[in-house]
Tab-separated table of C-alpha atoms in Angstrom:
chain	number	residue	atom	x	y	z
I	1	MET	CA	-44.146	-3.724	-79.032
I	2	ALA	CA	-40.575	-4.065	-77.686
I	3	ALA	CA	-40.532	-7.030	-76.807
I	4	ASP	CA	-43.096	-8.731	-78.590
I	5	GLN	CA	-41.634	-8.538	-82.099
I	6	VAL	CA	-38.132	-8.495	-80.586
I	7	PHE	CA	-36.437	-11.490	-83.624
I	8	LEU	CA	-37.811	-9.036	-86.125
I	9	LEU	CA	-36.655	-5.792	-84.814
I	10	ALA	CA	-32.984	-7.609	-84.174
I	11	VAL	CA	-32.948	-9.057	-87.704
I	12	SER	CA	-34.061	-5.269	-88.568
I	13	LEU	CA	-31.032	-3.811	-87.341
I	14	LEU	CA	-28.949	-6.654	-88.415
I	15	SER	CA	-30.554	-5.691	-92.207
I	16	ALA	CA	-29.635	-2.057	-91.578
I	17	LEU	CA	-26.044	-2.309	-90.436
I	18	HIS	CA	-25.823	-4.157	-93.308
I	19	MET	CA	-26.867	-1.705	-95.837
I	20	GLY	CA	-24.573	0.820	-93.810
I	21	TYR	CA	-21.563	-1.490	-94.189
I	22	LEU	CA	-22.214	-1.841	-98.266
I	23	ALA	CA	-22.325	2.056	-98.918
I	24	HIS	CA	-19.137	1.926	-96.673
I	25	CYS	CA	-17.715	-0.558	-99.286
I	26	VAL	CA	-19.046	1.786	-102.034
I	27	GLY	CA	-17.078	4.589	-100.439
I	28	ARG	CA	-13.917	2.005	-100.871
I	29	SER	CA	-14.190	1.433	-104.097
I	30	ARG	CA	-14.242	5.396	-104.810
I	31	LEU	CA	-10.369	5.659	-103.201
I	32	LYS	CA	-9.558	2.064	-104.981
I	33	HIS	CA	-10.282	3.653	-108.810
I	34	SER	CA	-9.870	7.623	-107.672
I	35	ILE	CA	-13.309	8.543	-108.254
I	36	LEU	CA	-14.586	11.827	-106.501
I	37	PRO	CA	-18.183	12.148	-105.894
I	38	PRO	CA	-20.270	13.287	-106.900
I	39	ALA	CA	-19.593	11.674	-110.031
I	40	VAL	CA	-20.707	7.769	-110.387
I	41	THR	CA	-19.294	7.053	-113.674
I	42	GLY	CA	-15.461	4.811	-114.018
I	43	PRO	CA	-13.453	1.879	-114.683
I	44	ALA	CA	-16.211	-1.021	-115.040
I	45	GLU	CA	-15.734	-2.591	-111.283
I	46	PHE	CA	-16.478	0.859	-109.557
I	47	GLU	CA	-19.651	1.124	-111.856
I	48	ARG	CA	-20.555	-2.398	-111.147
I	49	THR	CA	-19.904	-1.778	-107.158
I	50	PHE	CA	-22.068	0.945	-107.055
I	51	ARG	CA	-25.010	-0.438	-108.898
I	52	ALA	CA	-24.600	-3.769	-106.896
I	53	HIS	CA	-25.191	-1.318	-104.190
I	54	GLN	CA	-28.038	1.175	-105.880
I	55	ASN	CA	-29.792	-2.407	-106.439
I	56	CYS	CA	-29.639	-3.258	-102.995
I	57	VAL	CA	-31.555	-0.078	-101.796
I	58	GLU	CA	-34.187	-0.558	-104.341
I	59	GLY	CA	-34.819	-4.054	-102.099
I	60	TYR	CA	-34.485	-2.729	-98.934
I	61	LEU	CA	-37.178	-1.455	-97.898
I	62	PRO	CA	-40.162	-3.586	-100.032
I	63	PHE	CA	-37.661	-6.344	-98.209
I	64	LEU	CA	-38.196	-5.148	-94.987
I	65	VAL	CA	-42.630	-5.087	-95.225
I	66	THR	CA	-43.116	-8.724	-96.422
I	67	LEU	CA	-40.154	-9.721	-93.262
I	68	TRP	CA	-42.588	-7.621	-91.079
I	69	VAL	CA	-45.989	-9.157	-92.736
I	70	SER	CA	-44.649	-12.628	-92.484
I	71	GLY	CA	-43.327	-12.491	-89.003
I	72	LEU	CA	-46.380	-10.852	-87.575
I	73	PHE	CA	-49.193	-13.161	-89.576
I	74	PHE	CA	-47.616	-16.096	-90.393
I	75	HIS	CA	-44.350	-17.029	-88.210
I	76	GLU	CA	-41.817	-14.746	-86.487
I	77	GLY	CA	-39.113	-17.416	-86.153
I	78	LEU	CA	-39.336	-18.440	-89.931
I	79	ALA	CA	-39.363	-14.843	-90.864
I	80	ALA	CA	-36.288	-13.863	-88.663
I	81	LEU	CA	-34.568	-16.465	-90.262
I	82	GLY	CA	-35.537	-15.837	-93.596
I	83	GLY	CA	-34.114	-12.205	-93.341
I	84	LEU	CA	-31.192	-13.109	-92.418
I	85	VAL	CA	-30.725	-15.782	-95.549
I	86	PHE	CA	-31.979	-13.003	-96.948
I	87	ILE	CA	-29.071	-10.668	-95.950
I	88	ALA	CA	-26.713	-13.380	-96.467
I	89	ALA	CA	-27.905	-13.751	-100.312
I	90	ARG	CA	-26.962	-9.499	-100.444
I	91	GLN	CA	-23.505	-9.961	-99.869
I	92	MET	CA	-23.456	-12.637	-101.968
I	93	TYR	CA	-25.028	-10.621	-104.577
I	94	PHE	CA	-22.835	-7.259	-103.458
I	95	ASN	CA	-19.266	-10.160	-103.878
I	96	GLY	CA	-20.364	-11.603	-106.971
I	97	TYR	CA	-21.603	-8.040	-109.127
I	98	VAL	CA	-18.476	-6.432	-108.196
I	99	THR	CA	-16.315	-9.420	-109.703
I	100	SER	CA	-18.187	-9.088	-113.067
I	101	ALA	CA	-22.138	-8.883	-114.230
I	102	LYS	CA	-22.909	-12.331	-114.057
I	103	ASN	CA	-21.613	-13.064	-111.234
I	104	ARG	CA	-24.396	-11.837	-109.708
I	105	LEU	CA	-26.935	-14.310	-110.527
I	106	PRO	CA	-26.549	-16.955	-107.735
I	107	GLY	CA	-27.343	-13.989	-104.987
I	108	PHE	CA	-29.656	-12.523	-107.073
I	109	TYR	CA	-31.778	-15.787	-107.082
I	110	LEU	CA	-31.212	-16.438	-103.109
I	111	THR	CA	-32.378	-13.338	-102.470
I	112	LEU	CA	-35.856	-13.647	-105.082
I	113	ALA	CA	-36.169	-16.940	-103.632
I	114	VAL	CA	-35.897	-15.461	-99.900
I	115	TRP	CA	-37.843	-12.404	-100.782
I	116	ILE	CA	-41.112	-14.434	-102.554
I	117	ILE	CA	-41.094	-16.837	-99.587
I	118	LEU	CA	-41.932	-13.743	-97.228
I	119	SER	CA	-44.129	-12.777	-99.489
I	120	ALA	CA	-46.417	-15.557	-100.257
I	121	THR	CA	-46.209	-16.940	-96.366
I	122	GLY	CA	-46.929	-13.027	-95.235
I	123	ALA	CA	-50.239	-12.872	-98.077
I	124	ILE	CA	-51.345	-16.089	-96.629
I	125	GLY	CA	-50.932	-14.815	-92.996
I	126	ILE	CA	-53.412	-11.930	-94.093
I	127	LEU	CA	-55.752	-13.572	-96.245
I	128	HIS	CA	-56.002	-16.327	-92.988
I	129	HIS	CA	-56.505	-13.429	-90.313
I	130	PHE	CA	-59.362	-11.355	-92.774
I	131	LEU	CA	-61.394	-14.265	-94.346
I	132	ASP	CA	-61.161	-15.607	-89.968
I	133	GLU	CA	-61.921	-12.202	-88.961
I	134	TYR	CA	-64.496	-11.066	-91.213
I	135	LEU	CA	-66.090	-14.033	-92.225
I	136	ASP	CA	-65.517	-16.761	-89.687
I	137	ILE	CA	-63.500	-19.201	-92.255
I	138	ASN	CA	-60.834	-21.139	-90.274
I	139	LEU	CA	-58.206	-21.817	-93.231
I	140	ARG	CA	-56.219	-23.771	-90.918
I	141	LYS	CA	-58.888	-26.151	-89.192
I	142	MET	CA	-60.177	-26.543	-93.358
I	143	LEU	CA	-57.195	-28.362	-94.464
I	144	PHE	CA	-55.732	-29.677	-90.915
I	145	LYS	CA	-59.002	-30.928	-89.408
I	146	SER	CA	-61.361	-31.687	-91.850
V	1	MET	CA	-50.160	-5.140	-83.275
V	2	ALA	CA	-50.210	-8.045	-86.292
V	3	ALA	CA	-54.323	-8.063	-85.184
V	4	ASP	CA	-55.124	-3.961	-84.499
V	5	GLN	CA	-53.054	-2.521	-87.912
V	6	VAL	CA	-54.044	-5.341	-90.277
V	7	PHE	CA	-55.109	-3.089	-93.099
V	8	LEU	CA	-52.220	-0.338	-92.940
V	9	LEU	CA	-50.227	-4.034	-93.025
V	10	ALA	CA	-51.992	-5.745	-96.203
V	11	VAL	CA	-51.543	-2.256	-98.194
V	12	SER	CA	-48.462	-2.251	-97.054
V	13	LEU	CA	-47.591	-5.369	-98.617
V	14	LEU	CA	-49.795	-4.810	-101.535
V	15	SER	CA	-47.156	-1.858	-102.152
V	16	ALA	CA	-44.025	-3.799	-101.225
V	17	LEU	CA	-45.344	-6.035	-104.083
V	18	HIS	CA	-45.937	-3.343	-106.526
V	19	MET	CA	-42.553	-2.165	-105.920
V	20	GLY	CA	-41.475	-5.511	-106.503
V	21	TYR	CA	-43.490	-5.621	-110.210
V	22	LEU	CA	-42.114	-2.373	-110.733
V	23	ALA	CA	-38.620	-3.980	-110.586
V	24	HIS	CA	-39.206	-6.547	-112.834
V	25	CYS	CA	-40.924	-3.678	-115.616
V	26	VAL	CA	-37.114	-2.354	-115.812
V	27	GLY	CA	-35.751	-5.510	-116.115
V	28	ARG	CA	-38.048	-6.529	-118.649
V	29	SER	CA	-37.410	-3.289	-120.344
V	30	ARG	CA	-33.537	-4.040	-119.964
V	31	LEU	CA	-34.040	-7.196	-122.044
V	32	LYS	CA	-36.353	-5.263	-124.947
V	33	HIS	CA	-33.734	-2.462	-125.362
V	34	SER	CA	-30.587	-5.327	-124.986
V	35	ILE	CA	-29.463	-3.398	-122.146
V	36	LEU	CA	-27.039	-5.426	-119.846
V	37	PRO	CA	-26.538	-4.350	-116.256
V	38	PRO	CA	-24.892	-2.447	-115.012
V	39	ALA	CA	-25.701	-0.306	-117.731
V	40	VAL	CA	-28.218	2.394	-116.964
V	41	THR	CA	-28.200	4.360	-119.892
V	42	GLY	CA	-29.464	3.467	-123.580
V	43	PRO	CA	-32.589	4.676	-126.028
V	44	ALA	CA	-34.949	7.090	-124.456
V	45	GLU	CA	-37.249	4.799	-123.849
V	46	PHE	CA	-35.199	2.792	-121.460
V	47	GLU	CA	-33.966	5.583	-119.647
V	48	ARG	CA	-37.199	6.937	-118.930
V	49	THR	CA	-38.850	3.414	-117.509
V	50	PHE	CA	-35.359	3.278	-115.502
V	51	ARG	CA	-35.804	7.096	-114.256
V	52	ALA	CA	-39.962	5.738	-113.589
V	53	HIS	CA	-38.562	3.199	-111.602
V	54	GLN	CA	-35.772	5.380	-109.070
V	55	ASN	CA	-38.502	7.546	-108.583
V	56	CYS	CA	-41.036	5.760	-107.343
V	57	VAL	CA	-38.476	3.794	-105.413
V	58	GLU	CA	-37.582	7.778	-103.878
V	59	GLY	CA	-41.535	8.161	-102.706
V	60	TYR	CA	-41.889	4.824	-101.149
V	61	LEU	CA	-40.335	5.020	-97.919
V	62	PRO	CA	-41.742	8.805	-97.137
V	63	PHE	CA	-45.751	6.982	-99.161
V	64	LEU	CA	-45.497	4.360	-96.021
V	65	VAL	CA	-44.706	6.825	-93.043
V	66	THR	CA	-46.938	9.110	-93.539
V	67	LEU	CA	-49.751	5.974	-94.330
V	68	TRP	CA	-48.639	4.938	-91.161
V	69	VAL	CA	-48.974	8.146	-89.200
V	70	SER	CA	-52.613	8.974	-90.806
V	71	GLY	CA	-53.746	5.759	-90.063
V	72	LEU	CA	-52.641	5.469	-86.466
V	73	PHE	CA	-53.536	8.960	-85.103
V	74	PHE	CA	-56.195	9.890	-87.871
V	75	HIS	CA	-58.457	6.892	-89.670
V	76	GLU	CA	-57.494	3.580	-90.213
V	77	GLY	CA	-59.538	2.520	-92.891
V	78	LEU	CA	-59.545	6.552	-95.057
V	79	ALA	CA	-55.309	6.346	-94.328
V	80	ALA	CA	-55.534	2.766	-96.193
V	81	LEU	CA	-57.838	3.506	-99.259
V	82	GLY	CA	-55.390	6.411	-99.822
V	83	GLY	CA	-52.587	4.085	-100.259
V	84	LEU	CA	-54.496	1.913	-102.070
V	85	VAL	CA	-55.189	5.437	-104.432
V	86	PHE	CA	-51.025	5.926	-104.056
V	87	ILE	CA	-50.298	2.412	-105.543
V	88	ALA	CA	-53.038	3.020	-108.356
V	89	ALA	CA	-51.693	6.239	-108.771
V	90	ARG	CA	-47.637	4.946	-108.578
V	91	GLN	CA	-48.616	2.952	-111.836
V	92	MET	CA	-49.943	5.523	-114.024
V	93	TYR	CA	-47.123	7.312	-113.090
V	94	PHE	CA	-44.827	4.194	-114.402
V	95	ASN	CA	-47.394	3.570	-117.253
V	96	GLY	CA	-47.207	7.413	-118.354
V	97	TYR	CA	-43.376	8.243	-118.248
V	98	VAL	CA	-42.591	4.966	-120.143
V	99	THR	CA	-44.180	6.517	-123.508
V	100	SER	CA	-42.751	9.967	-122.241
V	101	ALA	CA	-41.929	12.343	-119.573
V	102	LYS	CA	-45.108	14.876	-120.057
V	103	ASN	CA	-47.712	11.511	-119.627
V	104	ARG	CA	-45.649	11.189	-116.303
V	105	LEU	CA	-47.686	13.995	-114.845
V	106	PRO	CA	-51.018	13.473	-114.320
V	107	GLY	CA	-50.032	10.015	-111.985
V	108	PHE	CA	-47.500	12.059	-110.295
V	109	TYR	CA	-50.138	14.829	-109.726
V	110	LEU	CA	-51.927	12.387	-108.279
V	111	THR	CA	-49.417	10.157	-106.608
V	112	LEU	CA	-48.768	13.924	-104.491
V	113	ALA	CA	-51.935	14.855	-103.543
V	114	VAL	CA	-51.888	11.332	-101.940
V	115	TRP	CA	-49.108	12.056	-99.883
V	116	ILE	CA	-50.129	15.102	-99.329
V	117	ILE	CA	-53.582	14.184	-97.978
V	118	LEU	CA	-52.052	11.453	-95.728
V	119	SER	CA	-49.262	13.465	-94.410
V	120	ALA	CA	-51.775	16.348	-93.141
V	121	THR	CA	-53.721	14.057	-91.645
V	122	GLY	CA	-51.349	12.277	-89.869
V	123	ALA	CA	-49.642	15.505	-88.711
V	124	ILE	CA	-53.534	17.265	-87.394
V	125	GLY	CA	-53.656	13.394	-85.901
V	126	ILE	CA	-50.722	13.780	-83.873
V	127	LEU	CA	-50.851	17.502	-83.150
V	128	HIS	CA	-54.467	16.462	-81.590
V	129	HIS	CA	-52.657	13.473	-79.716
V	130	PHE	CA	-49.813	16.033	-78.470
V	131	LEU	CA	-52.158	18.661	-77.008
V	132	ASP	CA	-54.442	16.045	-75.601
V	133	GLU	CA	-51.892	14.454	-73.743
V	134	TYR	CA	-49.561	16.687	-72.540
V	135	LEU	CA	-51.824	20.239	-72.270
V	136	ASP	CA	-55.380	18.508	-72.262
V	137	ILE	CA	-56.635	20.536	-74.892
V	138	ASN	CA	-59.197	18.540	-76.922
V	139	LEU	CA	-59.317	19.656	-80.727
V	140	ARG	CA	-62.330	17.923	-81.709
V	141	LYS	CA	-64.436	18.700	-79.186
V	142	MET	CA	-64.005	22.227	-79.647
V	143	LEU	CA	-64.109	22.764	-83.099
V	144	PHE	CA	-67.743	20.073	-82.961
V	145	LYS	CA	-69.056	20.868	-79.479
V	146	SER	CA	-68.570	24.416	-78.765
C	1	MET	CA	-48.993	1.536	-80.572
C	2	ALA	CA	-50.317	5.034	-81.625
C	3	ALA	CA	-49.999	5.778	-78.181
C	4	ASP	CA	-46.784	4.248	-77.123
C	5	GLN	CA	-44.591	5.133	-79.538
C	6	VAL	CA	-45.644	9.169	-80.462
C	7	PHE	CA	-42.748	10.346	-80.227
C	8	LEU	CA	-40.735	7.953	-82.069
C	9	LEU	CA	-44.095	8.484	-85.405
C	10	ALA	CA	-43.577	12.490	-85.169
C	11	VAL	CA	-40.084	12.072	-85.334
C	12	SER	CA	-40.832	9.766	-88.494
C	13	LEU	CA	-43.085	12.161	-89.821
C	14	LEU	CA	-40.902	14.962	-89.494
C	15	SER	CA	-38.129	13.436	-91.652
C	16	ALA	CA	-40.479	12.262	-94.343
C	17	LEU	CA	-41.420	15.493	-94.607
C	18	HIS	CA	-37.716	16.907	-94.842
C	19	MET	CA	-37.389	14.247	-97.573
C	20	GLY	CA	-39.945	15.209	-99.453
C	21	TYR	CA	-38.680	18.678	-99.487
C	22	LEU	CA	-35.185	17.755	-100.770
C	23	ALA	CA	-37.024	16.701	-103.095
C	24	HIS	CA	-38.844	19.306	-104.132
C	25	CYS	CA	-35.202	21.165	-103.610
C	26	VAL	CA	-34.252	18.888	-106.686
C	27	GLY	CA	-36.965	19.571	-108.671
C	28	ARG	CA	-35.855	23.330	-108.249
C	29	SER	CA	-32.967	23.074	-109.159
C	30	ARG	CA	-34.338	21.216	-111.983
C	31	LEU	CA	-35.913	24.848	-113.621
C	32	LYS	CA	-32.611	26.330	-112.418
C	33	HIS	CA	-30.587	24.954	-114.605
C	34	SER	CA	-33.229	23.916	-117.275
C	35	ILE	CA	-32.630	20.261	-116.856
C	36	LEU	CA	-35.729	18.014	-118.016
C	37	PRO	CA	-36.311	14.557	-117.028
C	38	PRO	CA	-35.508	11.690	-117.577
C	39	ALA	CA	-31.897	13.429	-117.507
C	40	VAL	CA	-29.482	13.522	-114.633
C	41	THR	CA	-26.708	15.271	-115.876
C	42	GLY	CA	-26.039	18.332	-116.558
C	43	PRO	CA	-23.958	21.332	-114.777
C	44	ALA	CA	-21.753	20.368	-112.076
C	45	GLU	CA	-24.259	22.378	-109.319
C	46	PHE	CA	-26.734	19.702	-110.412
C	47	GLU	CA	-25.281	16.743	-110.310
C	48	ARG	CA	-23.943	17.559	-107.077
C	49	THR	CA	-27.455	18.543	-105.624
C	50	PHE	CA	-29.057	15.150	-107.597
C	51	ARG	CA	-26.169	13.190	-105.823
C	52	ALA	CA	-26.694	15.221	-102.624
C	53	HIS	CA	-30.517	13.282	-102.492
C	54	GLN	CA	-29.759	10.001	-103.930
C	55	ASN	CA	-27.471	9.734	-100.525
C	56	CYS	CA	-29.798	10.849	-98.542
C	57	VAL	CA	-32.342	7.970	-100.308
C	58	GLU	CA	-30.010	5.729	-99.699
C	59	GLY	CA	-29.435	6.912	-96.177
C	60	TYR	CA	-33.059	7.193	-95.199
C	61	LEU	CA	-34.163	3.843	-94.490
C	62	PRO	CA	-31.134	2.854	-92.412
C	63	PHE	CA	-31.505	5.387	-90.471
C	64	LEU	CA	-35.492	5.096	-89.519
C	65	VAL	CA	-34.552	1.430	-88.576
C	66	THR	CA	-31.987	2.388	-85.774
C	67	LEU	CA	-34.370	5.039	-84.605
C	68	TRP	CA	-36.912	2.555	-83.674
C	69	VAL	CA	-34.559	0.254	-82.173
C	70	SER	CA	-33.048	2.622	-80.299
C	71	GLY	CA	-36.102	3.918	-79.300
C	72	LEU	CA	-38.334	0.732	-78.402
C	73	PHE	CA	-35.303	-0.999	-76.477
C	74	PHE	CA	-32.735	1.900	-75.078
C	75	HIS	CA	-35.013	5.341	-74.893
C	76	GLU	CA	-38.116	6.960	-76.353
C	77	GLY	CA	-36.909	10.245	-75.758
C	78	LEU	CA	-32.643	9.911	-76.446
C	79	ALA	CA	-33.892	8.406	-79.597
C	80	ALA	CA	-36.421	10.931	-80.912
C	81	LEU	CA	-33.678	13.907	-80.232
C	82	GLY	CA	-30.963	11.736	-82.080
C	83	GLY	CA	-33.637	11.301	-85.127
C	84	LEU	CA	-34.100	15.324	-84.849
C	85	VAL	CA	-29.863	16.022	-84.824
C	86	PHE	CA	-30.443	13.831	-87.789
C	87	ILE	CA	-32.363	15.358	-90.056
C	88	ALA	CA	-30.882	18.794	-89.262
C	89	ALA	CA	-27.178	16.891	-90.148
C	90	ARG	CA	-29.153	15.781	-93.235
C	91	GLN	CA	-30.134	19.463	-94.252
C	92	MET	CA	-26.154	20.700	-93.318
C	93	TYR	CA	-25.176	17.991	-95.537
C	94	PHE	CA	-27.760	18.539	-98.316
C	95	ASN	CA	-26.947	22.769	-98.202
C	96	GLY	CA	-23.064	21.488	-98.057
C	97	TYR	CA	-23.108	19.069	-101.172
C	98	VAL	CA	-25.021	21.900	-103.701
C	99	THR	CA	-22.335	24.242	-103.022
C	100	SER	CA	-18.983	21.999	-103.251
C	101	ALA	CA	-18.035	18.413	-103.159
C	102	LYS	CA	-16.097	19.364	-99.850
C	103	ASN	CA	-19.093	20.840	-98.364
C	104	ARG	CA	-20.783	17.928	-97.790
C	105	LEU	CA	-18.254	16.602	-95.106
C	106	PRO	CA	-19.459	18.470	-91.802
C	107	GLY	CA	-22.842	17.547	-92.527
C	108	PHE	CA	-22.139	14.062	-93.053
C	109	TYR	CA	-19.957	12.801	-90.399
C	110	LEU	CA	-22.710	14.585	-88.153
C	111	THR	CA	-25.156	12.371	-89.935
C	112	LEU	CA	-22.670	9.633	-89.411
C	113	ALA	CA	-22.209	10.289	-85.865
C	114	VAL	CA	-26.046	10.110	-84.840
C	115	TRP	CA	-26.835	7.252	-86.949
C	116	ILE	CA	-23.607	5.173	-84.776
C	117	ILE	CA	-24.996	6.602	-81.967
C	118	LEU	CA	-28.770	5.013	-82.889
C	119	SER	CA	-26.971	1.603	-84.000
C	120	ALA	CA	-25.016	1.481	-80.628
C	121	THR	CA	-27.807	1.784	-78.050
C	122	GLY	CA	-30.509	-0.041	-80.166
C	123	ALA	CA	-27.377	-3.347	-80.178
C	124	ILE	CA	-27.440	-2.487	-76.556
C	125	GLY	CA	-30.441	-2.273	-76.246
C	126	ILE	CA	-31.721	-5.483	-78.004
C	127	LEU	CA	-29.034	-7.230	-76.645
C	128	HIS	CA	-29.798	-6.810	-73.184
C	129	HIS	CA	-33.711	-7.573	-73.840
C	130	PHE	CA	-32.336	-10.970	-75.093
C	131	LEU	CA	-29.702	-11.590	-72.088
C	132	ASP	CA	-31.996	-10.463	-69.374
C	133	GLU	CA	-34.997	-12.782	-71.028
C	134	TYR	CA	-33.669	-15.549	-72.122
C	135	LEU	CA	-30.660	-15.975	-70.283
C	136	ASP	CA	-31.561	-14.029	-66.954
C	137	ILE	CA	-28.426	-11.941	-67.137
C	138	ASN	CA	-29.485	-8.515	-65.985
C	139	LEU	CA	-26.851	-5.975	-67.986
C	140	ARG	CA	-27.648	-3.080	-66.216
C	141	LYS	CA	-28.110	-4.607	-62.389
C	142	MET	CA	-24.551	-6.177	-63.094
C	143	LEU	CA	-23.010	-2.477	-63.648
C	144	PHE	CA	-25.124	-0.385	-61.030
C	145	LYS	CA	-25.805	-2.296	-58.573
C	146	SER	CA	-22.169	-4.368	-58.078
């Protein structure tokens, strides 16, 4: 396995390090605004920073799952590329959200677009695999060699 | 790998899409009750909806791990079926929780039951594998061919 | 796959059961302090317990990803051992945090140390794999057989 999905694994590792970095940013925001754990309320900027990170946590596993399904059943390189764009979009979202709730939107929409593409390509790939394997229907041939 | 665990991967993808759907439901609840991010407090219905989703997020990774271990070491089809029931139970839990804290309980208990079954079958499967591989003890033979 | 990464899968299952146990501890803290869902505020001890669990949830997926990358590209046994220490460190962190915010620190630093080791060994392993596979540069040979 190690050698087979090395690009997906490299992007997964990068995303894990990025999540660690975002957690670190929340810690710095705690210091800046003197918010001691376990408090999660305080000045508006801290609350936006805290929530930005929480939303990244919520979306992280759904992202990883679609990254892998898309990479295994559609195209590993494209999925890995999508993963890199997703991580950059998350950083945009986080940076934007820290400044104002409205500024989170560009990063949010880019994140959502990448996630929908990974989900759709993963779903198409799995569907193609099922049809080919169990019903002997080859979608690719039907579409491109008719 | 792609071809081998296709049922586990399909259920994983479905669960990721379901988590996306639940996040979308929280967004709709924000609109309905006019709760602008980053606020997470407001009318009781919104707070229940928000918490229902948070609890689903908390339980999502422990679920996926037991789904895979059970599917790899016990029985892929049964684990995938358990995964489908889990997703349905999560929706029950969410729908119930939105109406009242008490109504979350049927879905919660069903979720818990599936999780315990996946954990137990996964643990039995791994234990069997270890005993067979490293101590040359075959549990299945001992139980069924004595 | 099942037979190949059995130690990583066993540690993953154990970590999932541990997360279930921590969620159960939060439930018991709710009973002890009579905090009915969906409320997440109350006496200081309950709030620390709640936040301790939330922080474990946040860090769980980044941990699992680095566990697997380190296990696949560096050394499975060492990564699995790191995983066991991580789970123990999480319990230390949780127990400490329940008593006071300051007492979470020893467990936190141990958790962080293990995570950094898993991340670094995983990154080294993947880098080594890329250099060897695509640039025909073998780091191990360069370092130990010059």
